CSV table of C-alpha atoms in Angstrom, one decimal:
chain,number,residue,atom,x,y,z
A,1337,MET,CA,11.3,4.6,-14.4
A,1338,LYS,CA,8.9,2.9,-17.0
A,1339,ILE,CA,5.4,2.3,-16.1
A,1340,ILE,CA,5.7,-1.6,-16.7
A,1341,ASP,CA,8.7,-1.7,-14.1
A,1342,ALA,CA,6.9,0.5,-11.6
A,1343,LEU,CA,3.9,-2.0,-11.6
A,1344,PHE,CA,6.2,-5.0,-11.2
A,1345,ARG,CA,6.8,-4.7,-7.4
A,1346,PRO,CA,7.0,-7.0,-4.2
A,1347,SER,CA,3.3,-6.4,-3.4
A,1348,SER,CA,2.0,-7.3,-6.7
A,1349,LEU,CA,4.1,-10.6,-7.1
A,1350,SER,CA,1.2,-12.9,-6.3
A,1351,ARG,CA,-0.9,-11.2,-8.9
A,1352,ARG,CA,1.9,-11.4,-11.6
A,1353,LYS,CA,2.4,-15.1,-10.8
A,1354,LEU,CA,-1.3,-16.1,-11.0
A,1355,CYS,CA,-2.1,-13.8,-13.9
A,1356,ALA,CA,1.1,-13.1,-16.0
A,1357,GLY,CA,-0.9,-10.8,-18.6
A,1358,SER,CA,-2.1,-8.4,-15.9
A,1359,LEU,CA,1.4,-6.4,-16.1
A,1360,ALA,CA,1.1,-5.4,-19.6
A,1361,LEU,CA,-2.6,-4.6,-19.4
A,1362,GLU,CA,-2.4,-2.6,-16.1
A,1363,SER,CA,0.5,-0.6,-17.7
A,1364,SER,CA,-1.6,0.2,-20.6
A,1365,VAL,CA,-4.4,2.0,-18.5
A,1366,PHE,CA,-2.1,3.2,-15.9
A,1367,THR,CA,-2.7,6.8,-14.8
A,1368,PRO,CA,-0.5,8.2,-11.8
A,1369,GLY,CA,-2.8,8.7,-8.9
A,1370,ALA,CA,-6.0,7.3,-10.6
A,1371,ASP,CA,-6.2,4.7,-8.1
A,1372,ASP,CA,-5.7,6.7,-4.8
A,1373,ARG,CA,-9.3,6.3,-3.5
A,1374,ASP,CA,-10.3,8.3,-0.6
A,1375,ASN,CA,-10.2,5.1,1.5
A,1376,ALA,CA,-10.4,5.3,5.3
A,1377,ASP,CA,-8.8,1.9,5.7
A,1378,ALA,CA,-6.0,2.9,3.3
A,1379,ALA,CA,-5.6,6.3,5.2
A,1380,GLU,CA,-5.5,4.4,8.6
A,1381,GLY,CA,-2.8,2.1,7.4
A,1382,LYS,CA,-0.8,4.8,6.1
A,1383,LEU,CA,-0.9,6.7,9.4
A,1384,LEU,CA,-0.1,3.6,11.5
A,1385,HIS,CA,2.9,2.8,9.3
A,1386,GLN,CA,4.1,6.2,9.8
A,1387,LEU,CA,3.9,6.1,13.7
A,1388,LEU,CA,5.4,2.6,13.7
A,1389,ALA,CA,8.4,4.0,11.7
A,1390,GLU,CA,8.7,7.2,13.7
A,1391,PRO,CA,8.0,6.3,17.5
A,1392,LYS,CA,8.6,9.8,18.7
A,1393,LEU,CA,5.6,11.2,16.7
A,1394,SER,CA,2.6,12.0,18.9
A,1395,ARG,CA,-0.2,9.6,18.9
A,1396,ASN,CA,-2.9,11.7,20.1
A,1397,VAL,CA,-4.7,11.6,16.9
A,1398,LEU,CA,-5.4,7.6,17.5
A,1399,ASP,CA,-8.4,6.3,18.9
A,1400,PRO,CA,-8.3,3.6,21.7
A,1401,SER,CA,-8.6,0.7,19.3
A,1402,GLN,CA,-5.7,2.2,17.1
A,1403,LEU,CA,-3.5,2.8,20.0
A,1404,GLU,CA,-3.9,-0.8,21.2
A,1405,THR,CA,-3.2,-1.9,17.7
A,1406,MET,CA,0.0,-0.1,17.6
A,1407,GLU,CA,1.1,-1.6,20.8
A,1408,ARG,CA,0.4,-5.2,19.5
A,1409,ALA,CA,2.5,-4.4,16.4
A,1410,GLU,CA,5.2,-3.1,18.5
A,1411,ALA,CA,5.0,-6.0,20.9
A,1412,GLY,CA,5.2,-8.3,17.7
A,1413,GLN,CA,8.2,-6.6,16.3
A,1414,GLU,CA,9.9,-7.1,19.6
A,1415,GLU,CA,9.3,-10.7,19.7
A,1416,VAL,CA,10.7,-11.1,16.1
A,1417,LEU,CA,13.9,-9.4,17.4
A,1418,ALA,CA,13.9,-11.4,20.6
A,1419,LYS,CA,13.8,-14.7,18.6
A,1420,VAL,CA,16.8,-13.6,16.3
A,1421,ARG,CA,18.7,-12.4,19.4
A,1422,GLN,CA,18.3,-15.7,21.0
A,1423,LEU,CA,19.7,-17.4,17.8
A,1424,HIS,CA,22.5,-14.8,17.2
A,1425,PRO,CA,23.5,-13.5,20.6
A,1426,GLY,CA,26.1,-10.9,21.2
A,1427,CYS,CA,25.4,-8.9,17.9
A,1428,THR,CA,25.2,-5.1,17.5
A,1429,GLU,CA,21.9,-4.1,15.9
A,1430,VAL,CA,21.3,-1.5,13.2
A,1431,ARG,CA,17.8,-0.5,12.4
A,1432,MET,CA,16.5,1.0,9.3
A,1433,VAL,CA,13.0,1.9,8.3
A,1434,ASN,CA,11.5,2.5,4.9
A,1435,ARG,CA,14.6,1.4,3.2
A,1436,PRO,CA,14.5,1.4,-0.5
A,1437,LEU,CA,15.7,-1.9,-2.0
A,1438,PHE,CA,16.2,-3.5,-5.5
A,1439,PHE,CA,16.3,-6.8,-7.1
A,1440,ARG,CA,18.7,-7.6,-9.7
A,1441,GLU,CA,18.5,-10.0,-12.6
A,1442,ARG,CA,21.5,-11.9,-11.6
A,1443,ARG,CA,22.0,-12.5,-7.8
A,1444,GLY,CA,25.2,-10.9,-6.5
A,1445,ASN,CA,26.2,-9.2,-9.9
A,1446,SER,CA,26.2,-5.4,-9.2
A,1447,LYS,CA,26.1,-4.7,-12.9
A,1448,ALA,CA,23.1,-6.9,-13.6
A,1449,ALA,CA,19.9,-5.2,-14.5
A,1450,VAL,CA,17.6,-4.0,-11.8
A,1451,LEU,CA,14.2,-5.8,-12.3
A,1452,MET,CA,12.3,-4.6,-9.4
A,1453,HIS,CA,12.3,-1.9,-6.6
A,1454,GLY,CA,10.7,-2.0,-3.3
A,1455,THR,CA,10.5,-0.5,0.3
A,1456,ALA,CA,11.0,-2.6,3.4
A,1457,ASP,CA,9.1,-1.4,6.4
A,1458,GLU,CA,11.9,-2.2,9.0
A,1459,ILE,CA,15.2,-3.9,8.7
A,1460,VAL,CA,17.4,-5.0,11.6
A,1461,VAL,CA,21.0,-6.1,10.8
A,1462,PHE,CA,22.9,-8.1,13.3
A,1463,LEU,CA,26.6,-7.5,13.2
A,1464,LYS,CA,29.4,-9.3,15.1
A,1465,ASP,CA,31.9,-6.6,14.0
A,1466,ALA,CA,32.3,-3.8,11.6
A,1467,ILE,CA,34.3,-5.9,9.2
A,1468,SER,CA,32.5,-9.3,8.7
A,1469,ALA,CA,29.2,-9.8,6.8
A,1470,PRO,CA,26.1,-9.6,8.8
A,1471,GLU,CA,25.5,-12.4,11.1
A,1472,ALA,CA,21.8,-12.1,10.4
A,1473,VAL,CA,19.3,-9.8,8.7
A,1474,ALA,CA,15.5,-9.5,9.8
A,1475,CYS,CA,13.0,-7.8,7.7
A,1476,THR,CA,9.6,-7.1,9.1
A,1477,ASP,CA,6.5,-6.0,6.9
A,1478,TRP,CA,3.8,-4.4,8.8
A,1479,LYS,CA,0.2,-5.3,7.6
A,1480,MET,CA,-2.2,-3.0,9.1
A,1481,GLY,CA,-5.1,-4.2,7.2
A,1482,ARG,CA,-7.9,-6.4,8.7
A,1483,LYS,CA,-7.9,-9.1,6.0
A,1484,GLU,CA,-5.4,-11.8,6.5
A,1485,VAL,CA,-2.4,-12.0,4.1
A,1486,PRO,CA,-0.8,-15.2,2.7
A,1487,ALA,CA,1.3,-17.0,5.2
A,1488,VAL,CA,4.8,-15.9,5.6
A,1489,GLU,CA,6.3,-19.3,4.2
A,1490,SER,CA,4.6,-18.7,0.9
A,1491,ASN,CA,4.3,-14.9,1.0
A,1492,LEU,CA,6.0,-13.7,-2.2
A,1493,GLN,CA,6.3,-10.1,-1.0
A,1494,ILE,CA,8.4,-11.3,2.0
A,1495,ARG,CA,10.4,-13.6,-0.4
A,1496,ALA,CA,11.2,-10.6,-2.7
A,1497,TYR,CA,12.3,-8.5,0.3
A,1498,LEU,CA,14.6,-11.3,1.5
A,1499,CYS,CA,16.2,-11.4,-2.0
A,1500,MET,CA,16.7,-7.7,-2.1
A,1501,LEU,CA,18.4,-7.7,1.4
A,1502,ASP,CA,20.8,-10.4,0.1
A,1503,GLU,CA,21.7,-8.0,-2.8
A,1504,LEU,CA,22.1,-5.2,-0.4
A,1505,PHE,CA,24.2,-7.0,2.3
A,1506,GLY,CA,25.4,-10.1,0.6
A,1507,ASN,CA,26.7,-13.2,2.5
A,1508,ALA,CA,24.7,-12.8,5.6
A,1509,GLY,CA,24.6,-15.8,7.7
A,1510,ALA,CA,20.8,-16.0,8.0
A,1511,TYR,CA,17.8,-14.2,6.9
A,1512,TYR,CA,14.4,-13.7,8.7
A,1513,GLY,CA,11.2,-12.5,7.3
A,1514,ALA,CA,8.3,-11.6,9.4
A,1515,ILE,CA,4.7,-10.4,9.0
A,1516,VAL,CA,3.2,-8.5,11.9
A,1517,GLN,CA,-0.4,-8.0,11.5
A,1518,PRO,CA,-2.1,-7.0,14.8
A,1519,TRP,CA,-5.8,-6.7,13.8
A,1520,VAL,CA,-5.3,-10.4,12.8
A,1521,SER,CA,-3.1,-11.9,15.4
A,1522,SER,CA,-1.1,-10.6,18.5
A,1523,LYS,CA,1.8,-13.0,17.5
A,1524,PRO,CA,4.1,-12.3,14.6
A,1525,PHE,CA,4.8,-14.9,11.6
A,1526,ILE,CA,8.2,-15.5,11.1
A,1527,VAL,CA,10.2,-17.5,8.4
A,1528,HIS,CA,14.0,-18.4,8.4
A,1529,TYR,CA,15.8,-18.3,5.1
A,1530,GLU,CA,19.6,-19.6,4.7
A,1531,PRO,CA,21.4,-18.3,1.6
A,1532,LYS,CA,20.6,-21.4,-0.2
A,1533,ASP,CA,16.9,-20.6,0.2
A,1534,ILE,CA,17.5,-17.0,-1.3
A,1535,GLY,CA,18.8,-18.6,-4.3
A,1536,ILE,CA,15.6,-20.6,-4.9
A,1537,ALA,CA,13.5,-17.6,-4.2
A,1538,HIS,CA,15.5,-15.4,-6.6
A,1539,ALA,CA,14.9,-18.0,-9.5
A,1540,GLU,CA,11.2,-18.2,-8.6
A,1541,ILE,CA,11.0,-14.5,-8.9
A,1542,ILE,CA,12.8,-14.4,-12.2
A,1543,GLY,CA,10.5,-17.0,-13.4
A,1544,ILE,CA,7.5,-14.7,-12.7
A,1545,TRP,CA,9.4,-11.7,-14.1
A,1546,ASN,CA,10.1,-13.6,-17.3
A,1547,ALA,CA,6.3,-14.8,-17.7
A,1548,ALA,CA,5.0,-11.3,-17.0
A,1549,HIS,CA,7.1,-9.8,-19.6
A,1550,ALA,CA,6.4,-12.6,-22.3
A,1551,GLU,CA,4.6,-11.5,-25.4
A,1552,HIS,CA,0.9,-12.5,-25.3
A,1553,ALA,CA,1.1,-13.4,-21.6
A,1554,ALA,CA,-2.0,-15.1,-20.4
A,1555,LEU,CA,-4.8,-13.3,-18.5
A,1556,VAL,CA,-6.3,-15.5,-15.8
A,1557,ALA,CA,-9.3,-14.0,-14.0
A,1558,SER,CA,-10.1,-15.0,-10.3
A,1559,GLU,CA,-11.0,-13.4,-7.2
A,1560,GLU,CA,-7.3,-13.4,-6.0
A,1561,THR,CA,-5.8,-11.9,-9.3
A,1562,CYS,CA,-8.5,-9.4,-9.9
A,1563,ILE,CA,-9.2,-7.8,-6.5
A,1564,HIS,CA,-6.6,-5.1,-6.7
A,1565,CYS,CA,-6.1,-4.9,-10.5
A,1566,THR,CA,-6.6,-1.6,-12.2
A,1567,ALA,CA,-7.3,-3.1,-15.5
A,1568,LYS,CA,-10.6,-4.9,-14.9
A,1569,PRO,CA,-12.7,-2.4,-17.2
A,1570,VAL,CA,-10.7,-3.4,-20.2
A,1571,CYS,CA,-9.8,-7.0,-19.3
A,1572,ALA,CA,-11.5,-9.7,-21.5
A,1573,SER,CA,-10.7,-12.3,-19.0
A,1574,PHE,CA,-12.4,-10.4,-16.3
A,1575,SER,CA,-15.5,-9.8,-18.5
A,1576,SER,CA,-15.7,-13.5,-19.0
A,1577,TYR,CA,-15.3,-14.2,-15.3
A,1578,ILE,CA,-18.2,-11.8,-14.4
A,1579,ALA,CA,-20.3,-12.9,-17.3
A,1580,GLY,CA,-20.6,-16.4,-15.5
A,1581,VAL,CA,-22.8,-14.5,-13.0
A,1582,GLN,CA,-24.6,-12.4,-15.5
A,1583,LYS,CA,-25.8,-15.7,-17.4
A,1584,LEU,CA,-27.6,-16.8,-14.1
A,1585,GLN,CA,-29.9,-13.8,-14.2
A,1586,GLY,CA,-32.7,-15.5,-16.1
A,1587,LEU,CA,-32.6,-18.8,-14.3
A,1588,PRO,CA,-34.6,-19.1,-11.3
A,1589,ALA,CA,-32.4,-19.7,-8.3
A,1590,ARG,CA,-34.0,-23.1,-7.3
A,1591,GLN,CA,-32.8,-24.5,-10.7
A,1592,TRP,CA,-29.3,-23.6,-10.1
A,1593,THR,CA,-26.8,-26.3,-9.9
A,1594,ALA,CA,-24.1,-26.6,-7.3
A,1595,GLU,CA,-21.6,-25.4,-9.8
A,1596,GLN,CA,-23.6,-22.5,-10.7
A,1597,TRP,CA,-24.1,-21.7,-6.9
A,1598,ASP,CA,-20.2,-21.9,-6.6
A,1599,THR,CA,-19.9,-19.5,-9.5
A,1600,PHE,CA,-22.3,-16.9,-8.0
A,1601,LEU,CA,-20.8,-17.2,-4.4
A,1602,SER,CA,-17.1,-16.8,-5.6
A,1603,ARG,CA,-17.6,-14.1,-7.9
A,1604,LYS,CA,-20.5,-11.9,-6.5
A,1605,GLY,CA,-18.0,-10.1,-4.1
A,1606,MET,CA,-15.8,-9.1,-7.1
A,1607,LEU,CA,-18.8,-7.9,-9.0
A,1608,GLN,CA,-20.0,-5.7,-6.3
A,1609,LYS,CA,-16.5,-4.2,-5.7
A,1610,PHE,CA,-16.3,-3.5,-9.5
A,1611,LEU,CA,-19.8,-1.9,-9.5
A,1612,GLU,CA,-19.1,0.3,-6.5
A,1613,GLU,CA,-15.7,1.4,-7.8
A,1614,ARG,CA,-17.2,2.4,-11.1
A,1615,THR,CA,-20.1,4.1,-9.4
A,1616,GLU,CA,-17.6,6.3,-7.3
A,1617,ASP,CA,-15.7,7.1,-10.6
A,1618,ALA,CA,-18.8,8.3,-12.4
A,1619,ARG,CA,-19.5,10.4,-9.3
A,1620,ALA,CA,-16.1,12.0,-9.4
A,1621,ILE,CA,-16.4,12.5,-13.3
A,1622,LEU,CA,-19.8,14.3,-13.0
A,1623,ALA,CA,-18.6,16.5,-10.0
A,1624,ALA,CA,-15.6,17.7,-12.1
A,1625,ASP,CA,-17.7,18.0,-15.4
A,1626,PRO,CA,-21.5,17.9,-15.1
A,1627,ASP,CA,-21.8,17.4,-18.7
A,1628,ALA,CA,-19.4,14.6,-19.1
A,1629,ILE,CA,-21.7,11.7,-19.2
A,1630,PRO,CA,-24.8,12.8,-21.4
A,1631,GLY,CA,-28.1,12.2,-19.9
A,1632,TRP,CA,-26.7,11.8,-16.2
A,1633,GLY,CA,-26.2,14.2,-13.5
A,1634,LEU,CA,-25.5,14.4,-9.7
A,1635,LYS,CA,-28.5,14.9,-7.4
A,1636,GLU,CA,-27.9,16.8,-4.2
A,1637,GLY,CA,-27.8,14.2,-1.3
A,1638,ALA,CA,-30.5,14.3,1.4
A,1639,GLN,CA,-29.9,15.9,4.7
A,1640,VAL,CA,-30.0,13.6,7.7
A,1641,ARG,CA,-30.7,15.0,11.3
A,1642,GLN,CA,-28.4,14.0,13.9
A,1643,VAL,CA,-28.6,14.7,17.8
A,1644,THR,CA,-25.2,15.9,18.9
A,1645,ASP,CA,-25.9,16.0,22.6
A,1646,VAL,CA,-28.2,13.2,24.0
A,1647,VAL,CA,-28.2,14.8,27.7
A,1648,ALA,CA,-29.4,18.1,26.3
A,1649,ALA,CA,-32.0,16.5,24.2
A,1650,TRP,CA,-33.4,14.7,27.3
A,1651,GLU,CA,-33.6,18.2,29.2
A,1652,SER,CA,-35.7,19.5,26.2
A,1653,LEU,CA,-38.0,16.5,26.2
A,1654,ARG,CA,-38.3,15.5,29.7
A,1655,ASP,CA,-41.6,17.6,30.2
A,1656,ARG,CA,-43.0,15.5,27.2
A,1657,LEU,CA,-41.6,12.1,27.5
A,1658,THR,CA,-41.1,9.7,30.4
A,1659,PRO,CA,-37.6,8.3,30.9
A,1660,ARG,CA,-38.7,5.0,29.3
A,1661,GLN,CA,-40.2,6.7,26.3
A,1662,PHE,CA,-37.0,8.5,25.8
A,1663,SER,CA,-34.8,5.5,26.2
A,1664,ASP,CA,-36.9,3.5,23.7
A,1665,CYS,CA,-35.9,6.4,21.1
A,1666,ALA,CA,-32.1,6.3,22.1
A,1667,LYS,CA,-29.5,3.6,21.4
A,1668,LEU,CA,-26.6,2.8,23.6
A,1669,SER,CA,-23.5,1.8,21.7
A,1670,LEU,CA,-21.7,-0.8,23.7
A,1671,GLY,CA,-18.7,-0.4,21.7
A,1672,ASP,CA,-18.4,3.2,22.5
A,1673,VAL,CA,-19.0,2.5,26.1
A,1674,GLU,CA,-16.0,0.2,26.2
A,1675,ARG,CA,-13.9,2.6,24.5
A,1676,ILE,CA,-14.6,5.4,26.8
A,1677,LEU,CA,-14.0,3.1,29.8
A,1678,TRP,CA,-10.9,1.9,28.3
A,1679,ALA,CA,-9.6,5.3,27.5
A,1680,ALA,CA,-10.6,6.7,30.9
A,1681,VAL,CA,-8.0,4.5,32.6
A,1682,TYR,CA,-5.4,4.2,29.9
A,1683,ASP,CA,-2.7,6.4,31.4
A,1684,SER,CA,-3.4,5.2,34.9
A,1685,PRO,CA,-2.1,2.2,37.0
A,1686,GLU,CA,-5.7,0.6,36.7
A,1687,ARG,CA,-5.2,0.4,32.7
A,1688,ILE,CA,-7.2,-2.4,31.2
A,1689,SER,CA,-7.1,-3.9,27.7
A,1690,GLN,CA,-10.0,-3.6,25.2
A,1691,LYS,CA,-10.9,-7.1,26.1
A,1692,GLU,CA,-11.0,-6.5,29.5
A,1693,ALA,CA,-13.2,-3.3,29.0
A,1694,LYS,CA,-15.7,-5.5,27.1
A,1695,ARG,CA,-15.8,-8.0,30.0
A,1696,LEU,CA,-16.3,-5.3,32.6
A,1697,VAL,CA,-19.2,-3.8,30.5
A,1698,ASN,CA,-20.8,-7.3,30.0
A,1699,GLU,CA,-20.6,-7.9,33.7
A,1700,LEU,CA,-22.1,-4.4,34.8
A,1701,LEU,CA,-24.9,-4.4,32.3
A,1702,LYS,CA,-25.6,-8.2,32.2
A,1703,ALA,CA,-29.1,-7.5,33.6
A,1704,VAL,CA,-30.0,-5.5,30.4
A,1705,ILE,CA,-28.0,-7.1,27.8
A,1706,VAL,CA,-29.7,-9.5,25.5
A,1707,MET,CA,-28.0,-11.4,22.8
A,1708,LYS,CA,-29.2,-11.1,19.1
A,1709,GLN,CA,-28.3,-13.7,16.8
A,1710,ASN,CA,-27.3,-12.1,13.3
A,1711,LYS,CA,-27.8,-14.2,10.1
A,1712,PRO,CA,-25.1,-16.8,9.3
A,1713,SER,CA,-22.6,-15.7,6.9
A,1714,ILE,CA,-21.5,-17.9,3.8
A,1715,GLU,CA,-18.0,-18.6,3.6
A,1716,ARG,CA,-15.9,-21.1,1.5
A,1717,LYS,CA,-14.9,-24.3,3.3
A,1718,GLU,CA,-11.3,-25.3,3.5
A,1719,LYS,CA,-10.7,-28.2,1.1
A,1720,GLU,CA,-10.1,-31.6,2.6
A,1721,PRO,CA,-6.7,-33.2,1.9
A,1722,GLN,CA,-7.0,-35.9,-0.9
């Protein structure tokens, strides 16, 4: 598969739509595995996906929060299926996980060129019999991240999967796309497509493909288009986008206009992410070759002392410190207390949810808990309808 084809996939459709030139530019700098960062969130998402796909695997590696997240994801998926069962009763169900799919240039033409590949997390086919076309097909995308994704009604990734399912099964009576994102909501987000809707979605994706493969396709920098783009270091549009922040350096903040503040607030996160990523790249380069960047090298990190057993520490210090003095030196993590209480009764009839564990801790420790007000966060307001 060509690099440019590998980079045009369901998960990148939104970026290709908003910045058509990103496809060619990313393919010009693509290096297999270069963007596989040691990211704890990504590793967690991969693990949870695997356990959802294979329910028989042991979940002993999960912490209480992850276990509860898994349960919410499974409950959300069951809610999706219950809705489809209600609309299409009496069907036999066939479940598929991690099924490779493809998108063709012309809908329903098996000889047409394949323009895009993808892998659906879970597909359930609803059959009335073994001969007829499926009564319905449901596709669920598990989103295990903590950042909310675009609404299912406008989600191009879901739209692409439903087109691919139409290519695979053809003439199904109805298609259902669902997003299950347990960190964000305990309820699934479901959209219903009829065959005519598939045709509209197919035409939209063809338009995105054509624009992305056009010569001199436009580069359009924004937080949404650049956040996951791997071509930022060589993108002139991104450089201009970030330059808007750099131009403000010499101007006192009290003289900034509302428009300049908007420029700063909307782009600072992207600039911070870019600087952090390149710093990690430099660290990796110097670790592999200390002479790769003349004049720069790695300095050994400082060693930080940690106490691994607070009870043992108290036993060693009790002759020198009063209980109050010792407690002033120690901090109690309420989150850890909640998780321990939650895990202690997880497999018992007295099982409680994490929210209930938090309420229990608040009640038991109400005499010694004080509320600290953090600084307010800055967020973009929703635009009021015209």
